[in-house]
PDB file of C-alpha atoms in Angstrom:
ATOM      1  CA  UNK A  46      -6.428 -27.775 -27.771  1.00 42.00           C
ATOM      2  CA  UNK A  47      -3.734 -26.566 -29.765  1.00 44.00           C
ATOM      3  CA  UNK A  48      -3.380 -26.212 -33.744  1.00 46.00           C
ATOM      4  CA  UNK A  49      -0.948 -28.258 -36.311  1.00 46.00           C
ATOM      5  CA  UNK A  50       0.340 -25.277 -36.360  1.00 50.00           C
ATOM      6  CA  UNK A  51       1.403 -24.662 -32.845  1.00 46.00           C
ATOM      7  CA  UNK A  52       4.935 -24.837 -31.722  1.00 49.00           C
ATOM      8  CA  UNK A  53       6.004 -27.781 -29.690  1.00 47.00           C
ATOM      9  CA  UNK A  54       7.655 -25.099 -26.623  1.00 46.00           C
ATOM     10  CA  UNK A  55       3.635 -23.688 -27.107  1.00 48.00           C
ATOM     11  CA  UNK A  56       2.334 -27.156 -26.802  1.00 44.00           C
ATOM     12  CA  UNK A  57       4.323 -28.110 -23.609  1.00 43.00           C
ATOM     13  CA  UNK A  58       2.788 -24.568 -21.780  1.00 44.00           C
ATOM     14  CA  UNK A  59      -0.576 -25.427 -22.439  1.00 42.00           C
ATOM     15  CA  UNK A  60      -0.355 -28.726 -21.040  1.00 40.00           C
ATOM     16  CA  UNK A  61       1.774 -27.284 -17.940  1.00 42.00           C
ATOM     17  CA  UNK A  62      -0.983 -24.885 -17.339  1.00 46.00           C
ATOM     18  CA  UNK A  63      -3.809 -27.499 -17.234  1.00 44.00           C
ATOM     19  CA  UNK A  64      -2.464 -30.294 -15.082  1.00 64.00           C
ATOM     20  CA  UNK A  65      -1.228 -27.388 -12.330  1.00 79.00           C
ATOM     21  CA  UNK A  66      -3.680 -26.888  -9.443  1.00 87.00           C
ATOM     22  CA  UNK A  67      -5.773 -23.650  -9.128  1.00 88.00           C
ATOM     23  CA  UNK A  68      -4.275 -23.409  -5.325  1.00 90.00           C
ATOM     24  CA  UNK A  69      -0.487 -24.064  -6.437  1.00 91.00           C
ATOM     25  CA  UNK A  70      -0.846 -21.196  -8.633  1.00 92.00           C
ATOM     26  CA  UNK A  71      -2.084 -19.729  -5.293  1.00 92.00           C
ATOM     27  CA  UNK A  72       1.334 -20.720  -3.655  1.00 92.00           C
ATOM     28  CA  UNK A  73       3.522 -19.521  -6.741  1.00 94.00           C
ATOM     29  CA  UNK A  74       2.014 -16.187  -6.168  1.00 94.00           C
ATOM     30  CA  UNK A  75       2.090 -15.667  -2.371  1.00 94.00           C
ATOM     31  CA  UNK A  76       5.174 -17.089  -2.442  1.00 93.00           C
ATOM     32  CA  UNK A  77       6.479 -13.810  -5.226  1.00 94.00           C
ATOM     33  CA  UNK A  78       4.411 -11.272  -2.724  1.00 94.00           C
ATOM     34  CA  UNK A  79       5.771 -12.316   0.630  1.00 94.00           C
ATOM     35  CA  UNK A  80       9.200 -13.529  -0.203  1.00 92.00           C
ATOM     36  CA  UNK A  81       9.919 -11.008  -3.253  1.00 90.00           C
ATOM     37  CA  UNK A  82      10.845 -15.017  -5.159  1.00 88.00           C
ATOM     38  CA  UNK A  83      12.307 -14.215  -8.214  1.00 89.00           C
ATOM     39  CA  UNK A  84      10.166 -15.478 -10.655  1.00 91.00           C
ATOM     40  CA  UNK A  85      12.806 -17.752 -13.082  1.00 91.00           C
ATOM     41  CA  UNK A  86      12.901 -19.290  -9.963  1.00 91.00           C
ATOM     42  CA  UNK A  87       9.328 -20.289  -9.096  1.00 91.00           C
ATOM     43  CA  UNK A  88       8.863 -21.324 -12.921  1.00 91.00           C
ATOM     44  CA  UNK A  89      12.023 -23.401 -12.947  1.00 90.00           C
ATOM     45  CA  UNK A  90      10.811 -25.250  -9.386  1.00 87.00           C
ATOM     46  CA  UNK A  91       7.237 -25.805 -10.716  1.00 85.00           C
ATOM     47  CA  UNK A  92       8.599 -26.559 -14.465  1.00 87.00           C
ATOM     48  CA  UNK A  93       6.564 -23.740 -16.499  1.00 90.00           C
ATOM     49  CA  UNK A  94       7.767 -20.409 -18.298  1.00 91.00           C
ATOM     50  CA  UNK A  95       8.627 -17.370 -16.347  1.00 93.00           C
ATOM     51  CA  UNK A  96       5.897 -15.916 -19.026  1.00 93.00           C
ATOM     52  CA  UNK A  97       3.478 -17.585 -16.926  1.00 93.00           C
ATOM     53  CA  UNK A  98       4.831 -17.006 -13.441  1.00 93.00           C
ATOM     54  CA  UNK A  99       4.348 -13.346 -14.380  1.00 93.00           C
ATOM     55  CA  UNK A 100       0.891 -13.357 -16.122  1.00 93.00           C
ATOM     56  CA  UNK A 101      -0.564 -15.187 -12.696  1.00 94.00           C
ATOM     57  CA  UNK A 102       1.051 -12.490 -10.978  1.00 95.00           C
ATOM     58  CA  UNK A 103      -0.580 -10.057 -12.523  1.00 94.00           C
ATOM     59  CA  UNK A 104      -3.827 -11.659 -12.926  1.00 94.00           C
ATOM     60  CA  UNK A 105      -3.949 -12.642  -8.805  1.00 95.00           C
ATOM     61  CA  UNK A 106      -3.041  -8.669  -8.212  1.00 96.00           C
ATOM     62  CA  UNK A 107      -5.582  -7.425 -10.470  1.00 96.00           C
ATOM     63  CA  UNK A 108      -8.385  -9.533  -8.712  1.00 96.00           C
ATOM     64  CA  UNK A 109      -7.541  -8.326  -5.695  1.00 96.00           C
ATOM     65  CA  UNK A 110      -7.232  -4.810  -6.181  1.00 96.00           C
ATOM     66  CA  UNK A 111     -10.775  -4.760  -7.527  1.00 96.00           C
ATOM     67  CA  UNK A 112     -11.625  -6.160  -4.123  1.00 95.00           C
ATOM     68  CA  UNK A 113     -10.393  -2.529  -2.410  1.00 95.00           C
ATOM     69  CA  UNK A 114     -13.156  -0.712  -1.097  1.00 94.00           C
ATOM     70  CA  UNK A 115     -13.556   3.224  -2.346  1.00 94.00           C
ATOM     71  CA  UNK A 116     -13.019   5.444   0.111  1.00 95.00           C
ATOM     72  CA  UNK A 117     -16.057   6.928   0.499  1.00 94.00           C
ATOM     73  CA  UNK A 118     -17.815   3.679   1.219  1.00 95.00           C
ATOM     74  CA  UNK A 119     -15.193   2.897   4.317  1.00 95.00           C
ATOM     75  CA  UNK A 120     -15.798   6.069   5.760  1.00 95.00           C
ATOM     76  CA  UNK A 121     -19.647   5.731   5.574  1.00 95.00           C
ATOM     77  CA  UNK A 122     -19.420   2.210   7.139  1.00 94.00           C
ATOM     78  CA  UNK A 123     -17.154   3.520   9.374  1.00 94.00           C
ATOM     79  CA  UNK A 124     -20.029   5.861  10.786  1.00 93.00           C
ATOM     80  CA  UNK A 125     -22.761   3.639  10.138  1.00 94.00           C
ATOM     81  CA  UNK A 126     -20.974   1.753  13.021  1.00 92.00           C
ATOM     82  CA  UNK A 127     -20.643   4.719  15.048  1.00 93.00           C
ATOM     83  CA  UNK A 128     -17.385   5.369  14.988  1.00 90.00           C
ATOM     84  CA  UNK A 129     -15.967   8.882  15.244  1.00 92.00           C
ATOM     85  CA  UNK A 130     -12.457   8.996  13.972  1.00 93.00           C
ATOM     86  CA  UNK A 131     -10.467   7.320  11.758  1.00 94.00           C
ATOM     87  CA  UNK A 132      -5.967   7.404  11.483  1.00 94.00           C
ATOM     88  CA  UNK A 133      -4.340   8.378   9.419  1.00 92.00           C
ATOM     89  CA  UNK A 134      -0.528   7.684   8.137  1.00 92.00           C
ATOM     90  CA  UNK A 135       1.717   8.189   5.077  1.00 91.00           C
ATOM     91  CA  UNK A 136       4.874   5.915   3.987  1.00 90.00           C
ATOM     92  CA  UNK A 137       7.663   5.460   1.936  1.00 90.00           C
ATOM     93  CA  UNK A 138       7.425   2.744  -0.762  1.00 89.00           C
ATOM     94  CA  UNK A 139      11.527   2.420  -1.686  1.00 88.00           C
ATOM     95  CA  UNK A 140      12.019   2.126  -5.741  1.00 85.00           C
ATOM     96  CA  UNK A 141      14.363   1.393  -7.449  1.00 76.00           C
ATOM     97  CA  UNK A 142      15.718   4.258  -9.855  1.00 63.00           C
ATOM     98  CA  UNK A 143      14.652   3.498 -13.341  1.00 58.00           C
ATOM     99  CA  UNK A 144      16.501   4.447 -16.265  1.00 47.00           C
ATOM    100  CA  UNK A 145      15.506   7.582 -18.111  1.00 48.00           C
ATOM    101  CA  UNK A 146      13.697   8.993 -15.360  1.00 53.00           C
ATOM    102  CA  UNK A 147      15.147  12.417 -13.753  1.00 52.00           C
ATOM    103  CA  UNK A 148      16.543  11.847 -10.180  1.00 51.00           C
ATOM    104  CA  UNK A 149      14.205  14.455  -8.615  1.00 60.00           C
ATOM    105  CA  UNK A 150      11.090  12.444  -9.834  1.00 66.00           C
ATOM    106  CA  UNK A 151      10.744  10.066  -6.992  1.00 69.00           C
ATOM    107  CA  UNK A 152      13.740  11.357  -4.952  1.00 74.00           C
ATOM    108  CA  UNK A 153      12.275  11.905  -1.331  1.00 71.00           C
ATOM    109  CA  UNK A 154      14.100  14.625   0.439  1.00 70.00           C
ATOM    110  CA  UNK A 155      12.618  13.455   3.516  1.00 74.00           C
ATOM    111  CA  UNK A 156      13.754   9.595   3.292  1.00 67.00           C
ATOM    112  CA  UNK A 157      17.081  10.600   1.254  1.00 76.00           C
ATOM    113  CA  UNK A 158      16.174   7.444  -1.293  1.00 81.00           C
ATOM    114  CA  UNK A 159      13.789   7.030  -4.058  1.00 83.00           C
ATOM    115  CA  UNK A 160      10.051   5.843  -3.787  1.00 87.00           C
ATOM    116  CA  UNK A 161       6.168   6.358  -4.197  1.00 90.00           C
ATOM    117  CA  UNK A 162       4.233   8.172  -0.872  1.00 92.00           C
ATOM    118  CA  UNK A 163       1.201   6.033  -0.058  1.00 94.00           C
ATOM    119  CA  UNK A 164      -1.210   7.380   2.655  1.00 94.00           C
ATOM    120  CA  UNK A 165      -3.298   4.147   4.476  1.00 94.00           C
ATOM    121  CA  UNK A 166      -6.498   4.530   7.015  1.00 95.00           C
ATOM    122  CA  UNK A 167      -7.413   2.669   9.133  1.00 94.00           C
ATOM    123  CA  UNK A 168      -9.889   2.226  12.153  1.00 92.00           C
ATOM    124  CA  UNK A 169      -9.320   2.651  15.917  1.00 90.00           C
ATOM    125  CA  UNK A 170      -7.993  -0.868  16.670  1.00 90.00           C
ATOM    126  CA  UNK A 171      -5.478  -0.540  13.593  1.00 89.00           C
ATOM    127  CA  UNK A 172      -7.213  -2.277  10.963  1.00 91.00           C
ATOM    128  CA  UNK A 173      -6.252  -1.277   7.532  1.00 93.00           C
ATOM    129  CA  UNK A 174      -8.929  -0.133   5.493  1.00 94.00           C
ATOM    130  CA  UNK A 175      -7.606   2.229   2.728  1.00 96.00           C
ATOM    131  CA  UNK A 176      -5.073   2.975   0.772  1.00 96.00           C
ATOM    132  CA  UNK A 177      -4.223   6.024  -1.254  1.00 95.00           C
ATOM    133  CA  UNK A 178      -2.994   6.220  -5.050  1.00 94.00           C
ATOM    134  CA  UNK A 179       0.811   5.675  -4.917  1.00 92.00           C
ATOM    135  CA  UNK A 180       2.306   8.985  -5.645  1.00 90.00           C
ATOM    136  CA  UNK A 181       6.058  10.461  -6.627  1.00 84.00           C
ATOM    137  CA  UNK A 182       7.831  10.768  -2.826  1.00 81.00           C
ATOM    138  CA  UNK A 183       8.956  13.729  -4.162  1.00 81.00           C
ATOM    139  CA  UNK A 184       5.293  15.525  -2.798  1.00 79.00           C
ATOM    140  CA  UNK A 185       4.561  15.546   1.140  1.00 84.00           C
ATOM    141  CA  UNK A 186       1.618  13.841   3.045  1.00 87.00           C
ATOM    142  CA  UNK A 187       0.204  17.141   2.977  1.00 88.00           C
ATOM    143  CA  UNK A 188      -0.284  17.730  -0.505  1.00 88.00           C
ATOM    144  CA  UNK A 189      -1.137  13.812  -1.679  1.00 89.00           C
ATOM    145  CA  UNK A 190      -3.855  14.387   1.073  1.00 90.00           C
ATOM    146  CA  UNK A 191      -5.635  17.193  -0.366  1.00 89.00           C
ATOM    147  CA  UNK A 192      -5.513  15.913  -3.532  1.00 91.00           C
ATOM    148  CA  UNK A 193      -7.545  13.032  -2.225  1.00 91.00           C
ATOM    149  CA  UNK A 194      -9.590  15.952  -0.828  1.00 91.00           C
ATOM    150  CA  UNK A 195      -9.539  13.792   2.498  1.00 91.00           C
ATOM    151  CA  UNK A 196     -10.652  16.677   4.906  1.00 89.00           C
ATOM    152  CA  UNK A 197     -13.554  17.230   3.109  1.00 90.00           C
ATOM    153  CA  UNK A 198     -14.682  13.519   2.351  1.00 93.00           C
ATOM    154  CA  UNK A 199     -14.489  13.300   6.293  1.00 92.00           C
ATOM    155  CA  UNK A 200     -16.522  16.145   6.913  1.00 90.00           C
ATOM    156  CA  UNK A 201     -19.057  14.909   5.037  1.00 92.00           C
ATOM    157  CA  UNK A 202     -19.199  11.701   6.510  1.00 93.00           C
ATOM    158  CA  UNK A 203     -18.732  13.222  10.215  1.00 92.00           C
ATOM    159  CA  UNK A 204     -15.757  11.981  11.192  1.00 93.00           C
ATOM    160  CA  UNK A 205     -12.521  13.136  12.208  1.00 92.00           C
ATOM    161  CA  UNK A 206      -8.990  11.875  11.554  1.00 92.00           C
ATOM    162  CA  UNK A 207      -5.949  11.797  14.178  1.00 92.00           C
ATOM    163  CA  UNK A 208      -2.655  12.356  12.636  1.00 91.00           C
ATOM    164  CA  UNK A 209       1.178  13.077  13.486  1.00 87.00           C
ATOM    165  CA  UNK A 210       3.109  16.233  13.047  1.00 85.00           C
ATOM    166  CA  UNK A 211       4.167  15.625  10.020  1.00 82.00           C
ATOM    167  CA  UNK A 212       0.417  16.815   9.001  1.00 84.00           C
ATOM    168  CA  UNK A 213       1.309  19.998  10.314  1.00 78.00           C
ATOM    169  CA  UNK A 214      -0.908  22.510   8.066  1.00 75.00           C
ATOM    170  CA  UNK A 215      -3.164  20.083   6.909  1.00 75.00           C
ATOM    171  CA  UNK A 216      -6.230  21.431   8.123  1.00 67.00           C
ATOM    172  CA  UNK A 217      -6.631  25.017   9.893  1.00 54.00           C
ATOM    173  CA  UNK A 218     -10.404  25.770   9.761  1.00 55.00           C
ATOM    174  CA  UNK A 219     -12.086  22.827  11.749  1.00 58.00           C
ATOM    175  CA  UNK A 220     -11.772  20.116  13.733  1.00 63.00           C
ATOM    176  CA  UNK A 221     -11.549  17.341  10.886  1.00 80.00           C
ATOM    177  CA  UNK A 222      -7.812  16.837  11.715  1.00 87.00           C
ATOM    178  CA  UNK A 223      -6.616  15.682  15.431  1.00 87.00           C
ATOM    179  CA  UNK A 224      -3.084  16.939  15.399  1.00 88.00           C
ATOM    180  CA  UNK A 225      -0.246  17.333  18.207  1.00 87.00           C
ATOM    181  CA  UNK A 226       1.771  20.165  19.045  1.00 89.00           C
ATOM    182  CA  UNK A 227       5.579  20.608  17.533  1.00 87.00           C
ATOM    183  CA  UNK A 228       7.953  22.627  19.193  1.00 87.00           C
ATOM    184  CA  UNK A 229       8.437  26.206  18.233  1.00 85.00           C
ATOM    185  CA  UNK A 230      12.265  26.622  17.400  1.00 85.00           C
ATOM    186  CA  UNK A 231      13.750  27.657  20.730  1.00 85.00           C
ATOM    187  CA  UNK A 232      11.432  27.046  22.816  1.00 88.00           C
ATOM    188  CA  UNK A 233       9.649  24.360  24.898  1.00 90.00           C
ATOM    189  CA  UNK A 234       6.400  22.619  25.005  1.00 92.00           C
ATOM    190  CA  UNK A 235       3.987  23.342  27.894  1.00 92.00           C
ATOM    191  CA  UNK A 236       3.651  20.007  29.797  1.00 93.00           C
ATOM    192  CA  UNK A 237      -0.313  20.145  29.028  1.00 94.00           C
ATOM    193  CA  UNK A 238       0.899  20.265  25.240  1.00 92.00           C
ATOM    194  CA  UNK A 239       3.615  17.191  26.026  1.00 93.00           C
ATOM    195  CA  UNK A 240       1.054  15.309  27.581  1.00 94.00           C
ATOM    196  CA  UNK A 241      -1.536  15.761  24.255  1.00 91.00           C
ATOM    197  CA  UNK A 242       1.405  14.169  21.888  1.00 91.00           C
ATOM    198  CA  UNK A 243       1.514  11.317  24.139  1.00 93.00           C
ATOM    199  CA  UNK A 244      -2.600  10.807  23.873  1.00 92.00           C
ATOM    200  CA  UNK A 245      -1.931  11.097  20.426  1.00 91.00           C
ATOM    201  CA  UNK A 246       1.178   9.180  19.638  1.00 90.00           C
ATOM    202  CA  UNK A 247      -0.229   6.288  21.400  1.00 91.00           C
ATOM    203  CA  UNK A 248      -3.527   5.974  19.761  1.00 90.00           C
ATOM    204  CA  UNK A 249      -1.343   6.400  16.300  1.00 90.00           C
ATOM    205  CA  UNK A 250       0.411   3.402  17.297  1.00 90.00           C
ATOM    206  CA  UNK A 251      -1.714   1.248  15.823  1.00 89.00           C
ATOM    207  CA  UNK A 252      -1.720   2.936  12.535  1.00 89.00           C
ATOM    208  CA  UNK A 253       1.971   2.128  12.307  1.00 87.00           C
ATOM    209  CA  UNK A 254       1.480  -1.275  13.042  1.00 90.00           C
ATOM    210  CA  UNK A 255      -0.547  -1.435  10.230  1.00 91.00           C
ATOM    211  CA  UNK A 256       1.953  -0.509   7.978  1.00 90.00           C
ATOM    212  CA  UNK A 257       4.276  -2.970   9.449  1.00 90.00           C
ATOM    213  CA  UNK A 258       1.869  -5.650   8.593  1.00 92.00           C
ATOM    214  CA  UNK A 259       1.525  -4.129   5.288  1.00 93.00           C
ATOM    215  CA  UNK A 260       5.212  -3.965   4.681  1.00 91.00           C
ATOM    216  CA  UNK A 261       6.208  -8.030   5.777  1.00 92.00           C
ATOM    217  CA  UNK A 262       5.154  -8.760   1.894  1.00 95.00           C
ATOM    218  CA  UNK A 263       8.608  -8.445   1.016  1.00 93.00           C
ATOM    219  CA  UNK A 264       7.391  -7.450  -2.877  1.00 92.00           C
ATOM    220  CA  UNK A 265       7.646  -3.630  -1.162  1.00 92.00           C
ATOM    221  CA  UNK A 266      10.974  -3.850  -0.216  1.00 88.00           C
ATOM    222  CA  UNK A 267      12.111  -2.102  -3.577  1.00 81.00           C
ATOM    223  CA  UNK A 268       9.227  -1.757  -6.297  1.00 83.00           C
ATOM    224  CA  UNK A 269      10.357  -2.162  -9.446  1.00 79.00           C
ATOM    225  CA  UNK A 270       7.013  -0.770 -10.925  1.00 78.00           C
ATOM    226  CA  UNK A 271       5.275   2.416 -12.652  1.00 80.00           C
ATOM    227  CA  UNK A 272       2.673   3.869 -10.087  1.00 83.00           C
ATOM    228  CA  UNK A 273      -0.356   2.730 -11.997  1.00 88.00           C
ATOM    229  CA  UNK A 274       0.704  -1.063 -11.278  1.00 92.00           C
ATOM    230  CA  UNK A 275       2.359   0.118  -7.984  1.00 92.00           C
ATOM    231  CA  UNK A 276      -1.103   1.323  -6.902  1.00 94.00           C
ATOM    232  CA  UNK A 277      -2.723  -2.013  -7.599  1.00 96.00           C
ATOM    233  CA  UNK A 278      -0.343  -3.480  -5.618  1.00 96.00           C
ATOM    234  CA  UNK A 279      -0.603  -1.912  -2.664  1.00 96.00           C
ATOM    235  CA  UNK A 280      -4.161  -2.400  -2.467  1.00 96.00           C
ATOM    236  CA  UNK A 281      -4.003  -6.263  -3.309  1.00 97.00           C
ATOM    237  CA  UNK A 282      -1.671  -6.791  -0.506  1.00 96.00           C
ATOM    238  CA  UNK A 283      -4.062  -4.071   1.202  1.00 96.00           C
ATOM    239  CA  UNK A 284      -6.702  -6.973   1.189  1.00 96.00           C
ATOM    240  CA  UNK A 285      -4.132 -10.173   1.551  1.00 95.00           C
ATOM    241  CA  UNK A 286      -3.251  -8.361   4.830  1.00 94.00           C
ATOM    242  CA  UNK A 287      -7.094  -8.227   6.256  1.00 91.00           C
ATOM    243  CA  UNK A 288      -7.417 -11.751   5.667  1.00 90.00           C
ATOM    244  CA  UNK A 289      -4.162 -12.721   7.236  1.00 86.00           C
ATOM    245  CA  UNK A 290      -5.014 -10.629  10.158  1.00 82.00           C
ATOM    246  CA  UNK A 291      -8.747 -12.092  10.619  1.00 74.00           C
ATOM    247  CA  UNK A 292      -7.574 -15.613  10.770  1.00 68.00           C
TER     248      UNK A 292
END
């Protein structure tokens, strides 16, 4: 209940917040993730403050990033199931360019635009598992990988991981990583080598979808975030996406 000395503007929020359903709130917020709603919109159609638009926001995304599995754990299920290999993939989150910051910070050289690298797993039949710490796009697949130490966490769970070219490097001393072949400069691929980036490309298909599915909440189009909320993010719409996909 609110005080004597509680301002009348204070008043009307509380009262707002009580009489709205818990699965409206539900609405307001898919409605921000998928459509990328401004949020002085939602609160004006649904008559509360933009104040509290935003603070179910981030309350919704912070429950459901909790609900993101640690990597080890999906790997060891992964295994426990028998499975043998995992994909893997890394994208381009788009940013905006925040003020202050230098240019080179999340410039990607790669994409020509700003944004944060995330690297996603996900099983055989394209089902998104994992995602990695969002990181300046500024750094390659490569190196965001082995900072997750990624070769070694599959090792030690057995399994092995099939990747594109742009992995290149990753991994030269075992058979953790299941690349293709690029093309030297100059020369041509050997059709047995052609034929190998085919297997590969189309089991990696499936990865990509993922992201695809991952990318239709609308939110990602350009972040407007710092990575550590960025991060949580991606993983709540990590685990919004598994549910829409089991239905």
């Amino acid at each position: 209940m609110p005080t004597n000395n509680t301002p009348a503007g204070d008043h009307t929020e509380l009262v707002y917040q009580c009489q709205l359903p818990t699965g409206r709130i539900a609405v307001i917020v898919l409605a921000a993730l998928r459509h990328d709603q401004r949020l002085a919109d939602l609160a004006g159609g649904y008559d509360v403050s933009r104040t509290t638009v935003d603070r179910w926001l981030k309350e919704m995304i912070e429950l459901l990033a909790a609900k993101a599995p640690r990597l080890e754990r999906v790997l060891a299920k992964i295994a426990r199931e028998g499975g043998s290999v995992v994909l893997l993939d890394g994208s381009l989150i788009p940013t905006e360019r925040r003020a202050g910051l230098p240019v080179k910070r999340r410039w990607s050289a790669k994409h020509k635009r700003h944004g944060l690298l995330v690297i996603a797993l996900t099983d055989v039949r394209g089902r998104l598992l994992w995602t990695s710490t969002a990181r300046s796009a500024r750094g390659s697949e490569i190196t965001a990988c082995r900072q997750d130490d990624l070769v070694g966490r599959l090792r030690a769970a057995g399994l092995a991981a099939i990747v594109g070219l742009g992995f290149v490097g990753f991994d030269d001393t075992g058979p953790a990583v299941i690349i293709g072949y690029k093309k030297p400069k100059g020369k041509k691929l050997t059709p047995a080598k052609k034929l190998v980036n085919q297997l590969i490309a189309a089991e990696r298909a499936v990865c990509e979808h993922a992201f695809a599915h991952l990318k239709n909440w609308r939110v990602l189009t350009k972040l407007r975030l710092d990575v550590k909320r960025a991060t949580r993010l991606v993983r709540a719409l990590m685990i919004l996406t598994q549910h829409e996909i089991a239905r």
